[in-house]
PDB file of C-alpha atoms and ligand atoms in Angstrom:
ATOM      1  CA  UNK A 244       7.451   2.138 -15.316  1.00 98.00           C
ATOM      2  CA  UNK A 245       6.774  -1.588 -15.193  1.00 98.00           C
ATOM      3  CA  UNK A 246       3.798  -2.238 -12.923  1.00 98.00           C
ATOM      4  CA  UNK A 247       1.922  -5.411 -12.025  1.00 98.00           C
ATOM      5  CA  UNK A 248      -0.781  -6.208  -9.521  1.00 98.00           C
ATOM      6  CA  UNK A 249      -0.610  -9.827  -8.362  1.00 98.00           C
ATOM      7  CA  UNK A 250      -3.345 -11.547  -6.323  1.00 98.00           C
ATOM      8  CA  UNK A 251      -1.791 -13.774  -3.631  1.00 98.00           C
ATOM      9  CA  UNK A 252      -2.993 -16.073  -0.873  1.00 97.00           C
ATOM     10  CA  UNK A 253      -6.422 -16.719   0.566  1.00 96.00           C
ATOM     11  CA  UNK A 254      -7.066 -13.336   2.243  1.00 97.00           C
ATOM     12  CA  UNK A 255      -7.562 -11.533  -1.088  1.00 98.00           C
ATOM     13  CA  UNK A 256      -4.160  -9.843  -0.748  1.00 98.00           C
ATOM     14  CA  UNK A 257      -2.584  -7.906  -3.580  1.00 98.00           C
ATOM     15  CA  UNK A 258       1.193  -7.780  -3.929  1.00 98.00           C
ATOM     16  CA  UNK A 259       2.746  -5.420  -6.486  1.00 98.00           C
ATOM     17  CA  UNK A 260       5.778  -5.427  -8.742  1.00 98.00           C
ATOM     18  CA  UNK A 261       7.229  -2.029  -9.650  1.00 98.00           C
ATOM     19  CA  UNK A 262      10.202  -1.799 -11.961  1.00 98.00           C
ATOM     20  CA  UNK A 263      12.308   0.525 -14.072  1.00 98.00           C
ATOM     21  CA  UNK A 264      12.215  -0.285 -17.790  1.00 98.00           C
ATOM     22  CA  UNK A 265      15.813   0.746 -18.471  1.00 97.00           C
ATOM     23  CA  UNK A 266      17.807  -0.567 -15.518  1.00 98.00           C
ATOM     24  CA  UNK A 267      15.326  -3.404 -14.757  1.00 98.00           C
ATOM     25  CA  UNK A 268      15.711  -2.539 -11.082  1.00 98.00           C
ATOM     26  CA  UNK A 269      12.541  -3.553  -9.243  1.00 98.00           C
ATOM     27  CA  UNK A 270      10.708  -3.678  -5.946  1.00 98.00           C
ATOM     28  CA  UNK A 271       8.143  -6.164  -4.706  1.00 98.00           C
ATOM     29  CA  UNK A 272       5.581  -4.498  -2.480  1.00 98.00           C
ATOM     30  CA  UNK A 273       3.995  -6.634   0.263  1.00 98.00           C
ATOM     31  CA  UNK A 274       5.364 -10.048  -0.777  1.00 98.00           C
ATOM     32  CA  UNK A 275       3.367 -12.778   0.968  1.00 98.00           C
ATOM     33  CA  UNK A 276       1.854 -16.242   0.550  1.00 98.00           C
ATOM     34  CA  UNK A 277       2.947 -16.880  -3.042  1.00 98.00           C
ATOM     35  CA  UNK A 278       6.533 -15.708  -3.203  1.00 98.00           C
ATOM     36  CA  UNK A 279       7.406 -18.181  -5.986  1.00 98.00           C
ATOM     37  CA  UNK A 280       4.694 -16.722  -8.200  1.00 98.00           C
ATOM     38  CA  UNK A 281       6.020 -13.197  -7.585  1.00 98.00           C
ATOM     39  CA  UNK A 282       9.599 -14.288  -8.215  1.00 98.00           C
ATOM     40  CA  UNK A 283       8.663 -16.083 -11.441  1.00 98.00           C
ATOM     41  CA  UNK A 284       6.893 -12.974 -12.686  1.00 98.00           C
ATOM     42  CA  UNK A 285       9.946 -10.811 -11.926  1.00 98.00           C
ATOM     43  CA  UNK A 286      12.228 -13.352 -13.626  1.00 98.00           C
ATOM     44  CA  UNK A 287       9.891 -13.474 -16.627  1.00 98.00           C
ATOM     45  CA  UNK A 288      10.047  -9.670 -16.914  1.00 97.00           C
ATOM     46  CA  UNK A 289      13.848  -9.748 -16.568  1.00 98.00           C
ATOM     47  CA  UNK A 290      13.687  -7.702 -13.370  1.00 98.00           C
ATOM     48  CA  UNK A 291      16.330  -7.557 -10.658  1.00 98.00           C
ATOM     49  CA  UNK A 292      14.594  -7.272  -7.286  1.00 98.00           C
ATOM     50  CA  UNK A 293      16.507  -4.646  -5.320  1.00 98.00           C
ATOM     51  CA  UNK A 294      13.884  -3.866  -2.689  1.00 98.00           C
ATOM     52  CA  UNK A 295      11.074  -5.370  -0.694  1.00 98.00           C
ATOM     53  CA  UNK A 296       8.775  -2.562   0.436  1.00 98.00           C
ATOM     54  CA  UNK A 297       5.919  -3.073   2.902  1.00 98.00           C
ATOM     55  CA  UNK A 298       2.871  -0.859   3.253  1.00 98.00           C
ATOM     56  CA  UNK A 299       2.681  -1.997   6.885  1.00 98.00           C
ATOM     57  CA  UNK A 300       3.841  -4.720   9.251  1.00 98.00           C
ATOM     58  CA  UNK A 301       0.756  -6.960   9.383  1.00 98.00           C
ATOM     59  CA  UNK A 302       1.613 -10.599   8.797  1.00 97.00           C
ATOM     60  CA  UNK A 303      -0.388 -10.978   5.575  1.00 98.00           C
ATOM     61  CA  UNK A 304       1.742  -8.238   3.961  1.00 98.00           C
ATOM     62  CA  UNK A 305       5.253  -9.113   5.210  1.00 98.00           C
ATOM     63  CA  UNK A 306       5.135 -12.909   5.414  1.00 97.00           C
ATOM     64  CA  UNK A 307       7.362 -13.371   2.323  1.00 98.00           C
ATOM     65  CA  UNK A 308       9.902 -10.621   3.090  1.00 98.00           C
ATOM     66  CA  UNK A 309      12.851 -12.730   4.163  1.00 98.00           C
ATOM     67  CA  UNK A 310      12.480 -15.278   1.376  1.00 98.00           C
ATOM     68  CA  UNK A 311      12.501 -12.531  -1.280  1.00 98.00           C
ATOM     69  CA  UNK A 312      15.321 -10.641   0.457  1.00 98.00           C
ATOM     70  CA  UNK A 313      17.529 -13.716   0.725  1.00 98.00           C
ATOM     71  CA  UNK A 314      16.917 -14.942  -2.842  1.00 98.00           C
ATOM     72  CA  UNK A 315      17.616 -11.603  -4.467  1.00 98.00           C
ATOM     73  CA  UNK A 316      19.909  -9.881  -2.003  1.00 98.00           C
ATOM     74  CA  UNK A 317      17.119  -7.306  -1.760  1.00 98.00           C
ATOM     75  CA  UNK A 318      16.825  -4.686   0.971  1.00 98.00           C
ATOM     76  CA  UNK A 319      13.683  -4.609   3.129  1.00 98.00           C
ATOM     77  CA  UNK A 320      12.169  -1.123   3.354  1.00 98.00           C
ATOM     78  CA  UNK A 321       9.541  -0.164   5.930  1.00 98.00           C
ATOM     79  CA  UNK A 322       8.384   2.818   7.928  1.00 98.00           C
ATOM     80  CA  UNK A 323      10.751   3.727  10.748  1.00 98.00           C
ATOM     81  CA  UNK A 324       8.182   2.766  13.421  1.00 98.00           C
ATOM     82  CA  UNK A 325       7.712  -0.755  12.073  1.00 98.00           C
ATOM     83  CA  UNK A 326       8.626  -3.588  14.482  1.00 97.00           C
ATOM     84  CA  UNK A 327       9.544  -5.941  11.604  1.00 97.00           C
ATOM     85  CA  UNK A 328      13.194  -6.485  10.547  1.00 98.00           C
ATOM     86  CA  UNK A 329      14.231  -3.981   7.916  1.00 98.00           C
ATOM     87  CA  UNK A 330      17.372  -2.780   6.165  1.00 98.00           C
ATOM     88  CA  UNK A 331      16.083   0.681   5.410  1.00 98.00           C
ATOM     89  CA  UNK A 332      13.761   2.762   7.608  1.00 98.00           C
ATOM     90  CA  UNK A 333      11.749   5.424   5.776  1.00 98.00           C
ATOM     91  CA  UNK A 334       9.560   8.322   6.848  1.00 98.00           C
ATOM     92  CA  UNK A 335       6.933  10.588   5.305  1.00 98.00           C
ATOM     93  CA  UNK A 336       8.203  12.338   2.173  1.00 98.00           C
ATOM     94  CA  UNK A 337      11.145  10.017   1.528  1.00 98.00           C
ATOM     95  CA  UNK A 338      11.823   8.900  -2.045  1.00 98.00           C
ATOM     96  CA  UNK A 339      12.895   5.366  -2.964  1.00 98.00           C
ATOM     97  CA  UNK A 340      14.649   5.322  -6.343  1.00 98.00           C
ATOM     98  CA  UNK A 341      14.596   2.434  -8.810  1.00 97.00           C
ATOM     99  CA  UNK A 342      16.588   3.741 -11.751  1.00 96.00           C
ATOM    100  CA  UNK A 343      14.421   6.553 -13.101  1.00 97.00           C
ATOM    101  CA  UNK A 344      11.352   5.448 -11.119  1.00 98.00           C
ATOM    102  CA  UNK A 345      10.765   7.508  -8.000  1.00 98.00           C
ATOM    103  CA  UNK A 346       8.552   6.039  -5.281  1.00 98.00           C
ATOM    104  CA  UNK A 347       7.311   8.588  -2.767  1.00 98.00           C
ATOM    105  CA  UNK A 348       6.553   7.508   0.802  1.00 98.00           C
ATOM    106  CA  UNK A 349       3.372   8.918   2.360  1.00 99.00           C
ATOM    107  CA  UNK A 350       2.962   8.055   6.054  1.00 98.00           C
ATOM    108  CA  UNK A 351      -0.700   7.128   6.608  1.00 98.00           C
ATOM    109  CA  UNK A 352      -1.244   5.772  10.138  1.00 98.00           C
ATOM    110  CA  UNK A 353      -4.710   4.733  11.310  1.00 98.00           C
ATOM    111  CA  UNK A 354      -4.953   1.076  10.315  1.00 98.00           C
ATOM    112  CA  UNK A 355      -1.678   0.700  12.237  1.00 98.00           C
ATOM    113  CA  UNK A 356       1.035   3.199  13.244  1.00 98.00           C
ATOM    114  CA  UNK A 357       3.635   2.171  10.630  1.00 98.00           C
ATOM    115  CA  UNK A 358       1.338   2.273   7.601  1.00 98.00           C
ATOM    116  CA  UNK A 359       2.654   3.976   4.447  1.00 98.00           C
ATOM    117  CA  UNK A 360       1.187   4.560   0.998  1.00 99.00           C
ATOM    118  CA  UNK A 361       3.515   4.589  -2.006  1.00 99.00           C
ATOM    119  CA  UNK A 362       3.127   6.962  -4.956  1.00 98.00           C
ATOM    120  CA  UNK A 363       4.950   6.300  -8.224  1.00 98.00           C
ATOM    121  CA  UNK A 364       4.199   7.511 -11.743  1.00 98.00           C
ATOM    122  CA  UNK A 365       0.567   8.421 -11.003  1.00 98.00           C
ATOM    123  CA  UNK A 366      -0.142   5.163  -9.191  1.00 98.00           C
ATOM    124  CA  UNK A 367      -0.868   5.089  -5.468  1.00 99.00           C
ATOM    125  CA  UNK A 368      -0.441   1.841  -3.545  1.00 99.00           C
ATOM    126  CA  UNK A 369      -2.812   2.264  -0.626  1.00 98.00           C
ATOM    127  CA  UNK A 370      -2.199  -0.938   1.381  1.00 98.00           C
ATOM    128  CA  UNK A 371      -4.837  -1.284   4.091  1.00 98.00           C
ATOM    129  CA  UNK A 372      -5.490   2.466   4.406  1.00 98.00           C
ATOM    130  CA  UNK A 373      -7.870   2.733   1.462  1.00 98.00           C
ATOM    131  CA  UNK A 374      -9.657   0.028  -0.522  1.00 98.00           C
ATOM    132  CA  UNK A 375     -11.916   0.403  -3.544  1.00 98.00           C
ATOM    133  CA  UNK A 376     -15.152   1.585  -1.895  1.00 98.00           C
ATOM    134  CA  UNK A 377     -13.919   1.181   1.699  1.00 98.00           C
ATOM    135  CA  UNK A 378     -11.268   2.335   4.140  1.00 98.00           C
ATOM    136  CA  UNK A 379      -9.109   0.100   6.319  1.00 98.00           C
ATOM    137  CA  UNK A 380     -10.266  -1.057   9.732  1.00 97.00           C
ATOM    138  CA  UNK A 381      -9.012   0.766  12.806  1.00 97.00           C
ATOM    139  CA  UNK A 382     -10.131  -1.691  15.498  1.00 96.00           C
ATOM    140  CA  UNK A 383      -7.012  -3.891  15.429  1.00 95.00           C
ATOM    141  CA  UNK A 384      -4.006  -3.421  17.721  1.00 94.00           C
ATOM    142  CA  UNK A 385      -2.434   0.001  17.023  1.00 95.00           C
ATOM    143  CA  UNK A 386      -5.485   1.135  15.089  1.00 97.00           C
ATOM    144  CA  UNK A 387      -6.492   4.782  15.505  1.00 98.00           C
ATOM    145  CA  UNK A 388      -9.612   6.205  13.820  1.00 98.00           C
ATOM    146  CA  UNK A 389      -8.475   9.800  14.442  1.00 98.00           C
ATOM    147  CA  UNK A 390      -5.160   9.091  12.684  1.00 98.00           C
ATOM    148  CA  UNK A 391      -7.092   7.365   9.872  1.00 98.00           C
ATOM    149  CA  UNK A 392      -9.187  10.512   9.394  1.00 98.00           C
ATOM    150  CA  UNK A 393      -6.050  12.658   9.102  1.00 98.00           C
ATOM    151  CA  UNK A 394      -4.394  10.169   6.740  1.00 98.00           C
ATOM    152  CA  UNK A 395      -7.416   9.900   4.455  1.00 98.00           C
ATOM    153  CA  UNK A 396      -8.362  13.556   4.341  1.00 98.00           C
ATOM    154  CA  UNK A 397      -5.037  15.355   4.791  1.00 98.00           C
ATOM    155  CA  UNK A 398      -2.721  12.957   2.940  1.00 98.00           C
ATOM    156  CA  UNK A 399      -4.745  11.080   0.306  1.00 98.00           C
ATOM    157  CA  UNK A 400      -7.790  13.184  -0.575  1.00 98.00           C
ATOM    158  CA  UNK A 401      -5.523  16.149  -1.358  1.00 98.00           C
ATOM    159  CA  UNK A 402      -4.088  14.174  -4.298  1.00 98.00           C
ATOM    160  CA  UNK A 403      -5.195  14.701  -7.887  1.00 98.00           C
ATOM    161  CA  UNK A 404      -8.414  12.973  -9.007  1.00 98.00           C
ATOM    162  CA  UNK A 405      -6.531  11.207 -11.812  1.00 98.00           C
ATOM    163  CA  UNK A 406      -4.138   9.352  -9.470  1.00 98.00           C
ATOM    164  CA  UNK A 407      -4.858   5.618  -9.701  1.00 98.00           C
ATOM    165  CA  UNK A 408      -5.584   3.694  -6.493  1.00 98.00           C
ATOM    166  CA  UNK A 409      -4.191   0.169  -6.007  1.00 98.00           C
ATOM    167  CA  UNK A 410      -5.253  -1.365  -2.687  1.00 98.00           C
ATOM    168  CA  UNK A 411      -3.656  -4.071  -0.524  1.00 98.00           C
ATOM    169  CA  UNK A 412      -6.722  -6.302  -0.717  1.00 98.00           C
ATOM    170  CA  UNK A 413      -9.299  -7.147  -3.359  1.00 98.00           C
ATOM    171  CA  UNK A 414     -12.278  -6.042  -1.251  1.00 97.00           C
ATOM    172  CA  UNK A 415     -14.071  -3.839  -3.773  1.00 96.00           C
ATOM    173  CA  UNK A 416     -16.171  -4.178  -6.906  1.00 96.00           C
ATOM    174  CA  UNK A 417     -13.013  -3.564  -8.994  1.00 98.00           C
ATOM    175  CA  UNK A 418      -9.326  -4.274  -8.433  1.00 98.00           C
ATOM    176  CA  UNK A 419      -8.270  -0.631  -8.790  1.00 98.00           C
ATOM    177  CA  UNK A 420      -9.801   2.822  -8.870  1.00 98.00           C
ATOM    178  CA  UNK A 421      -8.810   6.488  -8.879  1.00 98.00           C
ATOM    179  CA  UNK A 422      -8.704   9.176  -6.199  1.00 98.00           C
ATOM    180  CA  UNK A 423     -11.572  10.933  -8.038  1.00 98.00           C
ATOM    181  CA  UNK A 424     -13.754   7.806  -8.091  1.00 98.00           C
ATOM    182  CA  UNK A 425     -13.107   7.175  -4.409  1.00 98.00           C
ATOM    183  CA  UNK A 426     -13.833  10.829  -3.581  1.00 98.00           C
ATOM    184  CA  UNK A 427     -17.214  10.482  -5.305  1.00 98.00           C
ATOM    185  CA  UNK A 428     -18.235   6.901  -4.467  1.00 97.00           C
ATOM    186  CA  UNK A 429     -16.507   5.703  -1.284  1.00 98.00           C
ATOM    187  CA  UNK A 430     -18.982   6.029   1.612  1.00 97.00           C
ATOM    188  CA  UNK A 431     -16.153   6.269   4.161  1.00 98.00           C
ATOM    189  CA  UNK A 432     -14.848   9.411   2.408  1.00 98.00           C
ATOM    190  CA  UNK A 433     -18.099  11.400   2.602  1.00 97.00           C
ATOM    191  CA  UNK A 434     -17.657  14.932   3.935  1.00 96.00           C
ATOM    192  CA  UNK A 435     -17.485  14.519   7.708  1.00 97.00           C
ATOM    193  CA  UNK A 436     -15.927  16.413  10.572  1.00 97.00           C
ATOM    194  CA  UNK A 437     -13.409  14.435  12.598  1.00 98.00           C
ATOM    195  CA  UNK A 438     -16.032  13.901  15.356  1.00 98.00           C
ATOM    196  CA  UNK A 439     -18.539  12.637  12.802  1.00 98.00           C
ATOM    197  CA  UNK A 440     -15.897  10.311  11.353  1.00 98.00           C
ATOM    198  CA  UNK A 441     -15.052   8.925  14.808  1.00 98.00           C
ATOM    199  CA  UNK A 442     -18.752   8.247  15.464  1.00 97.00           C
ATOM    200  CA  UNK A 443     -19.068   6.666  12.008  1.00 97.00           C
ATOM    201  CA  UNK A 444     -16.066   4.366  12.582  1.00 97.00           C
ATOM    202  CA  UNK A 445     -17.431   3.329  16.005  1.00 95.00           C
ATOM    203  CA  UNK A 446     -20.712   2.155  14.457  1.00 91.00           C
ATOM    204  CA  UNK A 447     -20.975  -1.626  14.048  1.00 83.00           C
TER     205      UNK A 447
HETATM  206 FE1  FE2 B  28      -3.412  -4.899   7.618  1.00 82.25          FE
END
């Protein structure tokens, strides 16, 4: 699998390029702010951008969707509850295929209702659900700390320790991590009951 993390814009966003080595079919995940840079990288790698996939509908993750879609004839893929224009609506457990690369959709609401994580070839794109050393905020419109608890502990922390974590923002001490490292070091993932987690998230 071809995989690149690309820093874009002034909000420390990460966009990602995922591609299939044989067919050169690719997806850009969360294209925003510096679409030309993402396009140039795909062109340089000889990739054909078939999909735009968004981890969630916040502006700083979807801002470049239409430009990428139009330029490449790519389809926009988002969770079925997303209010943003899409060609393909996905739900938990769906698989997006890029040649031999299989991208699994994991619905992880909490930061916002339409948030998904994407798992491909041992790499987990965690958007604004999980950062290196932090979890996403739940105090924005559509945020839900109870849903965040379920997403983190029932959807992500059940994954293998070796799975690599690639967040939607560069907020941590490193640009990527693993499920095992986050399980051990991320203070938001300490063993807590749901009530304890809700109290923790309500603290300033
Ligand atoms: Fe966000």
